[in-house]
Amino acid sequence: MHGDDLPLIPEFHQPGDPARVGIRVPFVRPALPPAELVARAAAEIIGSGRLTKGPYCDRLEAAVAQRLGVRHAVAVSSCTVGLMLVYRSLDLAAGSCRSRRSPGDPCGVASLESLSRFGVAKTSSRSEPLGEVVIPSFTFLAAPAAITWNNLRPVFVDCEAATTNVSPQAVRAAITPRTVAIAACHNFGNPCDMVALEALAAEYSLPLVVDAAHGFGASMHGRPVGAGGTVEVFSLSPTKLLVAGEGGIVATDCDCLAHFVRMGREYGNDGSYDALFPGVNGRMPEMSAAIALEGLAQLDEVARRRNAVAEAYRRELEDLPGIGFIEPLPGAVCSYKDFSITVDPTRFGMTRDGLRRVLAAHGVETRAYYNPPCHRQTAFEHFYDRSRPLPVTELLAARSLALPIGAHVDAAVVRGVCDIIANAKQTAS
Ligand SMILES: Cc1ncc(COP(=O)(O)O)c(C=O)c1O
């Protein structure tokens, strides 16, 4: 099968829609629940007149908390806002946790103690960032944005080539007395090394903040990703396996942290119309919660399908010299929020960008995540300490290519895309 034989995705070939002409395989199509189920919920929401702070949000939070096995799942307007509120809330929670701590108190999160040294919330109006957060550079820009919005300094470290996730050894080497937190991410839905990261967090009494934006549908030793570290934050935007439209979930066992995140999504208002700290409107609308709630019922099936598609891609491509794959850790199941390959230009005979152009010429949309990596982006490059080289990050940023995956990708699409890649290799050799 060649590019021109690729299945047409009807709405991308409407005559007279020049924006869509030429796109045969879009990068992603959201996995949405059946329209009639969402319509029923929508009718109920409209009928009730309750568009926000209503029962769908409560039900989504309860269902997610149960699925993940955490005490709290707080629905927010996006993963980015969730991460912003988490960093804002950590030192407030640290003080609160300490005052509440008693034997057996689930809120006794010892690792939060270090944050109060820096008083993140109280000093956020100062111009100098005080605390440092050790974070991989090979991650999405929302995570360092959430850190810097809280007047904290991101300290970029390298990742591991096989998993693309942060290297625990690199994290250890970057911890200093100024460190207030460790940040990690399950890139592309591939669970990061939580055992090593949690051990480090415990050793240095630091909170571990996990960007689990890609995490729905992933698991480790049979347990869904999301109950690790001090807190994990999910995204429910359209490219994810569980979709709300826009939305996020903050998952934690810490009562105090959840309390402040809930307050933070309500402008920092504690309910008495007195802002305890500067918050935001970070609520998830009822319509979004309803879509996600219906989506939860199909999540396992969506994840199974993604894994089957990833397996098919891998079978088709594994004999091609120069193409590399993400290797999940033993016991890990990747959500395959993305199916990202690497292209070694010497062995493949063509650069990642060259292959990307060939695929685009055949109407196949791809993405080059995360290029440029965070430490080379305008907003964050001044935080980068050049004496700390990030060779794996640079390599992955130059070589990674995410292929189409989602509700529209089946065996025929996989074969078609892989044929184009194989032909490109042949032509280049
Ligand atoms: C790894 C990662 N973190 C955070 C985000 C931000 O999520 P949101 O768009 O829900 O704010 C994204 C978005 O795709 C992401 O890929």
Coordinates of C-alpha atoms and ligand atoms in Angstrom, one line a residue:
M1 CA 0.0 0.0 0.0
H2 CA 1.3 3.4 -0.9
G3 CA 0.3 6.9 0.3
D4 CA -2.3 7.4 -2.3
D5 CA -4.0 4.1 -1.3
L6 CA -4.3 5.2 2.3
P7 CA -7.9 5.1 3.6
L8 CA -9.6 8.4 3.2
I9 CA -11.0 9.9 6.4
P10 CA -14.2 11.4 5.0
E11 CA -14.4 14.7 6.8
F12 CA -10.8 15.5 5.8
H13 CA -11.8 15.3 2.2
Q14 CA -14.8 17.5 1.9
P15 CA -14.8 19.0 -1.5
G16 CA -14.4 22.8 -1.2
D17 CA -12.6 22.7 2.1
P18 CA -9.1 23.7 1.1
A19 CA -7.9 23.5 4.7
R20 CA -8.5 19.8 4.7
V21 CA -7.5 18.8 1.2
G22 CA -4.4 16.7 1.2
I23 CA -4.7 15.4 4.8
R24 CA -5.5 11.7 4.4
V25 CA -4.4 10.6 8.0
P26 CA -4.8 13.3 10.6
F27 CA -2.4 13.0 13.6
V28 CA -5.1 12.4 16.1
R29 CA -8.9 11.9 16.5
P30 CA -10.3 11.9 20.0
A31 CA -11.7 8.8 21.4
L32 CA -15.1 10.1 22.4
P33 CA -18.0 8.2 24.1
P34 CA -21.2 7.6 22.1
A35 CA -23.0 10.9 21.3
E36 CA -26.4 9.6 22.6
L37 CA -24.9 9.1 26.0
V38 CA -23.4 12.5 26.1
A39 CA -26.6 14.0 24.8
R40 CA -28.6 12.5 27.6
A41 CA -26.2 14.0 30.2
A42 CA -26.2 17.3 28.3
A43 CA -30.0 17.4 28.4
E44 CA -29.9 16.8 32.1
I45 CA -27.3 19.5 32.7
I46 CA -29.3 22.1 30.6
G47 CA -32.5 21.1 32.3
S48 CA -31.0 21.6 35.8
G49 CA -29.4 24.9 34.8
R50 CA -26.3 23.9 36.7
L51 CA -23.4 24.3 34.4
T52 CA -20.6 24.3 36.9
K53 CA -19.9 23.0 40.5
G54 CA -22.5 20.3 40.0
P55 CA -23.1 16.6 40.3
Y56 CA -21.2 15.5 37.2
C57 CA -18.0 17.0 38.5
D58 CA -18.6 15.3 41.9
R59 CA -19.3 11.9 40.2
L60 CA -16.2 12.2 37.9
E61 CA -14.0 13.0 40.9
A62 CA -15.4 10.0 42.9
A63 CA -15.1 7.6 39.9
V64 CA -11.5 8.6 39.1
A65 CA -10.4 8.5 42.8
Q66 CA -11.8 4.9 43.0
R67 CA -10.2 3.9 39.7
L68 CA -6.8 5.2 40.8
G69 CA -7.1 4.2 44.4
V70 CA -6.4 7.7 45.8
R71 CA -8.1 9.6 48.5
H72 CA -8.6 12.7 46.3
A73 CA -9.2 13.4 42.6
V74 CA -9.8 17.1 42.1
A75 CA -11.3 18.1 38.8
V76 CA -9.7 21.3 37.3
S77 CA -10.0 23.2 34.0
S78 CA -6.7 21.8 32.6
C79 CA -3.6 19.9 33.6
T80 CA -1.6 23.1 33.4
V81 CA -3.9 24.8 35.9
G82 CA -3.7 21.7 38.0
L83 CA 0.1 21.8 38.1
M84 CA 0.1 25.6 38.8
L85 CA -2.3 25.1 41.7
V86 CA -0.2 22.1 43.0
Y87 CA 3.0 24.2 43.2
R88 CA 1.1 27.1 44.7
S89 CA -0.5 24.8 47.3
L90 CA 2.5 22.7 48.3
D91 CA 3.9 24.9 51.0
L92 CA 0.5 25.8 52.4
A93 CA -0.1 22.1 52.6
A94 CA 3.2 21.5 54.2
G95 CA 2.4 23.8 57.1
S96 CA -1.1 22.4 57.4
C97 CA 0.2 18.7 57.3
R98 CA 2.7 19.4 60.0
S99 CA 0.1 20.9 62.4
R100 CA -2.3 18.0 61.7
R101 CA 0.2 15.2 61.9
S102 CA -0.4 12.4 64.3
P103 CA 0.4 8.7 64.1
G104 CA -1.6 7.2 61.3
D105 CA -2.7 10.5 59.9
P106 CA -2.8 10.1 56.1
C107 CA -1.8 13.7 55.8
G108 CA 1.5 13.2 57.5
V109 CA 3.4 13.6 54.2
A110 CA 6.9 14.1 55.7
S111 CA 8.3 14.9 52.3
L112 CA 6.4 18.2 52.2
E113 CA 8.5 19.7 55.0
S114 CA 11.3 21.2 52.9
L115 CA 8.9 23.5 51.0
S116 CA 8.1 25.6 54.1
R117 CA 11.8 26.6 54.2
F118 CA 11.2 28.6 51.1
G119 CA 7.7 29.8 51.7
V120 CA 6.7 29.6 48.1
A121 CA 3.2 31.2 48.5
K122 CA 4.3 34.0 50.8
T123 CA 7.3 35.0 48.7
S124 CA 5.7 34.7 45.3
S125 CA 5.6 38.5 44.9
R126 CA 9.4 38.7 45.1
S127 CA 11.3 39.0 41.8
E128 CA 14.0 36.4 42.7
P129 CA 12.9 32.7 42.4
L130 CA 13.7 31.0 45.6
G131 CA 13.2 27.3 45.4
E132 CA 14.4 25.0 42.7
V133 CA 12.4 22.2 41.1
V134 CA 14.4 19.5 39.4
I135 CA 12.6 18.6 36.1
P136 CA 13.3 16.8 32.9
S137 CA 13.8 19.1 29.9
F138 CA 12.3 16.5 27.6
T139 CA 8.7 17.2 28.7
F140 CA 5.8 19.4 27.7
L141 CA 6.3 23.1 28.3
A142 CA 3.3 23.3 30.6
A143 CA 5.3 21.8 33.5
P144 CA 8.1 24.4 33.6
A145 CA 5.5 27.1 33.0
A146 CA 3.6 26.0 36.2
I147 CA 6.9 26.1 38.1
T148 CA 7.9 29.6 36.9
W149 CA 4.4 30.9 37.4
N150 CA 5.0 30.1 41.1
N151 CA 8.3 32.0 41.2
L152 CA 10.2 28.7 41.4
R153 CA 13.2 27.9 39.3
P154 CA 13.2 24.9 37.0
V155 CA 16.5 22.9 37.0
F156 CA 16.6 20.9 33.8
V157 CA 18.0 17.4 33.8
D158 CA 18.4 14.7 31.3
C159 CA 16.2 11.7 30.5
E160 CA 16.8 8.0 29.7
A161 CA 16.9 7.1 26.0
A162 CA 14.9 3.9 26.3
T163 CA 12.0 5.2 28.2
T164 CA 12.3 9.0 27.3
N165 CA 11.5 9.7 31.0
V166 CA 13.6 11.6 33.5
S167 CA 16.8 9.8 34.7
P168 CA 16.7 9.2 38.5
Q169 CA 20.5 9.5 38.5
A170 CA 20.4 12.9 36.8
V171 CA 17.8 14.0 39.4
R172 CA 20.0 12.9 42.3
A173 CA 23.0 14.8 40.8
A174 CA 20.9 18.0 40.6
I175 CA 19.5 18.1 44.1
T176 CA 20.9 20.9 46.3
P177 CA 19.8 22.6 49.5
R178 CA 17.7 24.9 47.3
T179 CA 15.7 22.1 45.9
V180 CA 12.0 22.2 46.9
A181 CA 10.5 19.5 44.7
I182 CA 11.2 16.8 42.1
A183 CA 9.1 16.9 38.9
A184 CA 8.6 13.9 36.6
C185 CA 6.4 13.0 33.6
H186 CA 5.1 9.8 32.1
N187 CA 6.1 10.8 28.5
F188 CA 3.7 9.5 25.8
G189 CA 1.9 7.5 28.6
N190 CA 5.0 5.4 29.4
P191 CA 5.2 5.1 33.2
C192 CA 8.4 6.6 34.6
D193 CA 10.5 4.9 37.2
M194 CA 8.4 5.7 40.2
V195 CA 10.2 3.3 42.5
A196 CA 13.5 5.1 42.0
L197 CA 12.0 8.5 42.1
E198 CA 9.9 7.9 45.2
A199 CA 13.0 6.5 46.9
L200 CA 14.9 9.7 46.0
A201 CA 12.0 11.9 47.2
A202 CA 11.9 10.1 50.5
E203 CA 15.7 10.2 50.9
Y204 CA 15.8 14.0 50.5
S205 CA 12.3 14.7 52.0
L206 CA 11.1 16.3 48.8
P207 CA 7.6 16.2 47.3
L208 CA 7.4 14.4 44.0
V209 CA 5.1 16.1 41.5
V210 CA 4.2 13.9 38.5
D211 CA 2.9 15.2 35.2
A212 CA 0.5 12.4 34.4
A213 CA -1.1 14.3 31.5
H214 CA -0.7 11.2 29.3
G215 CA -1.3 8.7 32.1
F216 CA -4.9 7.6 31.7
G217 CA -4.8 4.1 30.2
A218 CA -1.3 3.4 31.5
S219 CA -0.5 1.0 34.4
M220 CA 2.4 -0.4 36.4
H221 CA 2.2 -4.0 37.6
G222 CA -1.6 -4.0 36.9
R223 CA -2.2 -0.8 38.9
P224 CA -3.4 2.3 37.0
V225 CA -0.8 5.1 36.9
G226 CA -1.8 8.0 39.1
A227 CA -1.4 7.1 42.7
G228 CA 2.3 7.7 42.9
G229 CA 4.5 10.4 44.3
T230 CA 3.0 13.2 46.4
V231 CA 0.6 14.1 43.6
E232 CA -0.1 13.2 39.9
V233 CA -1.8 15.6 37.5
F234 CA -3.7 14.3 34.4
S235 CA -4.9 16.1 31.3
L236 CA -8.3 15.4 29.7
S237 CA -7.7 17.5 26.5
P238 CA -8.7 16.0 23.1
T239 CA -5.4 14.2 22.3
K240 CA -5.6 12.1 25.5
L241 CA -7.3 8.7 26.0
L242 CA -9.8 10.1 28.5
V243 CA -11.3 13.3 27.0
A244 CA -13.3 16.1 28.6
G245 CA -12.8 18.7 25.9
E246 CA -10.5 20.6 28.2
G247 CA -9.8 19.5 31.8
G248 CA -7.5 18.0 34.3
I249 CA -7.5 15.9 37.4
V250 CA -5.2 16.4 40.5
A251 CA -4.8 13.0 42.2
T252 CA -3.3 12.8 45.7
D253 CA -3.6 11.0 49.0
C254 CA -2.7 14.2 50.9
D255 CA -5.9 15.8 52.4
C256 CA -4.2 19.1 52.9
L257 CA -2.9 19.4 49.4
A258 CA -6.3 18.5 47.9
H259 CA -7.9 21.0 50.2
F260 CA -5.7 23.9 48.9
V261 CA -6.0 22.8 45.3
R262 CA -9.8 22.9 45.7
M263 CA -9.5 26.3 47.2
G264 CA -7.1 27.4 44.6
R265 CA -9.5 26.5 41.7
E266 CA -12.0 28.8 43.5
Y267 CA -9.8 32.0 43.4
G268 CA -8.2 31.0 46.7
N269 CA -11.5 31.7 48.4
D270 CA -12.0 29.5 51.5
G271 CA -15.8 29.9 51.2
S272 CA -16.0 33.1 53.4
Y273 CA -15.2 35.4 50.5
D274 CA -11.7 35.9 51.9
A275 CA -9.0 34.8 49.5
L276 CA -6.4 32.9 51.5
F277 CA -4.0 33.0 48.6
P278 CA -4.2 34.2 45.0
G279 CA -6.0 31.5 43.1
V280 CA -7.6 31.2 39.7
N281 CA -10.9 30.1 38.2
G282 CA -9.8 26.5 37.7
R283 CA -13.1 24.7 37.7
M284 CA -14.1 22.0 35.2
P285 CA -17.5 22.7 33.6
E286 CA -20.3 20.2 34.0
M287 CA -20.5 19.4 30.3
S288 CA -16.8 18.5 30.3
A289 CA -17.2 16.4 33.4
A290 CA -20.1 14.6 31.7
I291 CA -18.1 13.8 28.6
A292 CA -15.2 12.5 30.7
L293 CA -17.5 10.4 33.0
E294 CA -19.0 8.6 29.9
G295 CA -15.5 8.2 28.5
L296 CA -14.3 6.5 31.7
A297 CA -16.5 3.5 30.9
Q298 CA -14.6 3.0 27.6
L299 CA -11.1 3.9 28.8
D300 CA -9.8 0.3 29.2
E301 CA -11.0 -0.6 25.7
V302 CA -9.5 2.6 24.2
A303 CA -6.2 1.7 25.9
R304 CA -6.3 -1.9 24.6
R305 CA -6.9 -0.6 21.1
R306 CA -4.0 1.9 21.3
N307 CA -1.7 -0.9 22.5
A308 CA -2.8 -3.1 19.6
V309 CA -2.1 -0.3 17.1
A310 CA 1.3 0.3 18.8
E311 CA 2.1 -3.4 18.5
A312 CA 1.1 -3.3 14.8
Y313 CA 3.3 -0.3 14.1
R314 CA 6.2 -2.0 15.9
R315 CA 5.8 -5.2 14.0
E316 CA 5.8 -3.3 10.7
L317 CA 8.8 -1.1 11.5
E318 CA 11.1 -3.2 13.7
D319 CA 13.2 -4.6 10.9
L320 CA 13.9 -1.2 9.4
P321 CA 17.4 -0.1 10.4
G322 CA 17.5 3.2 12.2
I323 CA 14.0 3.2 13.6
G324 CA 13.9 3.0 17.4
F325 CA 11.0 2.5 19.9
I326 CA 10.2 3.4 23.4
E327 CA 10.9 0.6 25.8
P328 CA 8.5 0.5 28.8
L329 CA 10.0 -0.7 32.1
P330 CA 9.2 -4.3 33.2
G331 CA 5.6 -4.5 34.4
A332 CA 4.7 -1.2 32.7
V333 CA 1.9 -0.8 30.2
C334 CA 2.1 2.4 28.2
S335 CA -1.1 4.2 27.3
Y336 CA 0.4 5.1 23.9
K337 CA -1.1 8.6 24.1
D338 CA 1.5 8.9 21.4
F339 CA 3.3 6.3 19.3
S340 CA 6.7 8.0 19.1
I341 CA 9.6 6.5 17.1
T342 CA 13.1 7.7 16.8
V343 CA 14.9 8.1 13.4
D344 CA 18.7 7.6 13.4
P345 CA 19.7 9.6 10.3
T346 CA 22.9 7.6 9.7
R347 CA 21.3 4.2 9.8
F348 CA 18.0 5.2 8.3
G349 CA 19.6 7.3 5.6
M350 CA 17.3 10.3 6.3
T351 CA 16.7 12.7 9.1
R352 CA 13.6 12.8 11.3
D353 CA 12.5 16.0 9.6
G354 CA 13.2 14.5 6.1
L355 CA 10.9 11.6 6.9
R356 CA 8.3 13.9 8.3
R357 CA 8.3 15.8 5.0
V358 CA 7.9 12.6 3.1
L359 CA 4.9 11.5 5.3
A360 CA 3.4 15.0 5.0
A361 CA 3.6 14.8 1.2
H362 CA 1.5 11.7 1.4
G363 CA -1.0 13.4 3.6
V364 CA 0.1 11.8 6.9
E365 CA 0.2 14.2 9.8
T366 CA 3.0 13.7 12.4
R367 CA 4.4 15.6 15.4
A368 CA 8.0 16.1 16.6
Y369 CA 7.6 16.1 20.4
Y370 CA 9.3 17.8 22.3
N371 CA 11.3 19.9 19.9
P372 CA 12.8 22.2 21.0
P373 CA 13.1 20.8 24.5
C374 CA 12.1 23.0 27.4
H375 CA 15.7 24.2 28.2
R376 CA 15.9 25.7 24.7
Q377 CA 12.6 27.5 24.7
T378 CA 12.5 31.3 25.0
A379 CA 10.6 31.4 28.3
F380 CA 13.0 29.0 30.0
E381 CA 16.4 29.1 28.4
H382 CA 17.7 31.6 30.9
F383 CA 17.2 29.0 33.6
Y384 CA 19.4 26.5 31.9
D385 CA 22.8 25.8 33.4
R386 CA 25.0 25.1 30.4
S387 CA 27.5 23.2 32.6
R388 CA 24.9 20.5 32.8
P389 CA 24.7 19.0 29.3
L390 CA 21.6 17.2 28.3
P391 CA 22.8 14.9 25.5
V392 CA 19.9 12.4 25.6
T393 CA 17.3 15.1 25.6
E394 CA 19.0 16.8 22.6
L395 CA 19.1 13.5 20.7
L396 CA 15.5 12.6 21.4
A397 CA 14.4 16.1 20.5
A398 CA 16.2 15.8 17.1
R399 CA 15.0 12.3 16.4
S400 CA 11.6 11.7 17.8
L401 CA 8.6 11.4 15.5
A402 CA 5.1 10.7 16.7
L403 CA 3.0 8.8 14.2
P404 CA -0.8 9.1 13.9
I405 CA -2.7 7.2 16.6
G406 CA -6.3 7.5 17.8
A407 CA -9.8 6.5 17.0
H408 CA -9.2 6.7 13.2
V409 CA -6.1 4.5 13.1
D410 CA -6.6 0.8 12.3
A411 CA -4.5 -2.0 10.7
A412 CA -4.9 -0.6 7.2
V413 CA -3.8 2.9 8.2
V414 CA -0.8 1.4 10.1
R415 CA 0.2 -0.6 7.1
G416 CA -0.1 2.4 4.8
V417 CA 1.9 4.7 7.0
C418 CA 4.6 2.0 7.5
D419 CA 4.8 1.4 3.7
I420 CA 5.5 5.1 3.2
I421 CA 8.3 4.9 5.8
A422 CA 9.8 1.7 4.3
N423 CA 9.7 3.3 0.8
A424 CA 11.4 6.4 2.1
K425 CA 14.2 4.3 3.6
Q426 CA 14.6 2.4 0.3
T427 CA 14.7 5.6 -1.7
A428 CA 17.2 7.1 0.7
S429 CA 19.5 4.1 0.7
Ligands
LIG1 C1 3.0 16.1 29.2 C2 2.0 17.2 29.2 N1 1.8 17.9 30.3 C3 0.9 18.9 30.5 C4 0.1 19.2 29.4 C5 -1.0 20.3 29.5 O1 -2.2 19.7 29.6 P1 -3.5 20.7 29.4 O2 -3.6 21.0 28.0 O3 -4.6 19.9 29.9 O4 -3.2 21.9 30.3 C6 0.2 18.4 28.2 C7 -0.7 18.7 27.1 O5 -0.8 18.0 26.1 C8 1.2 17.4 28.1 O6 1.3 16.8 27.0

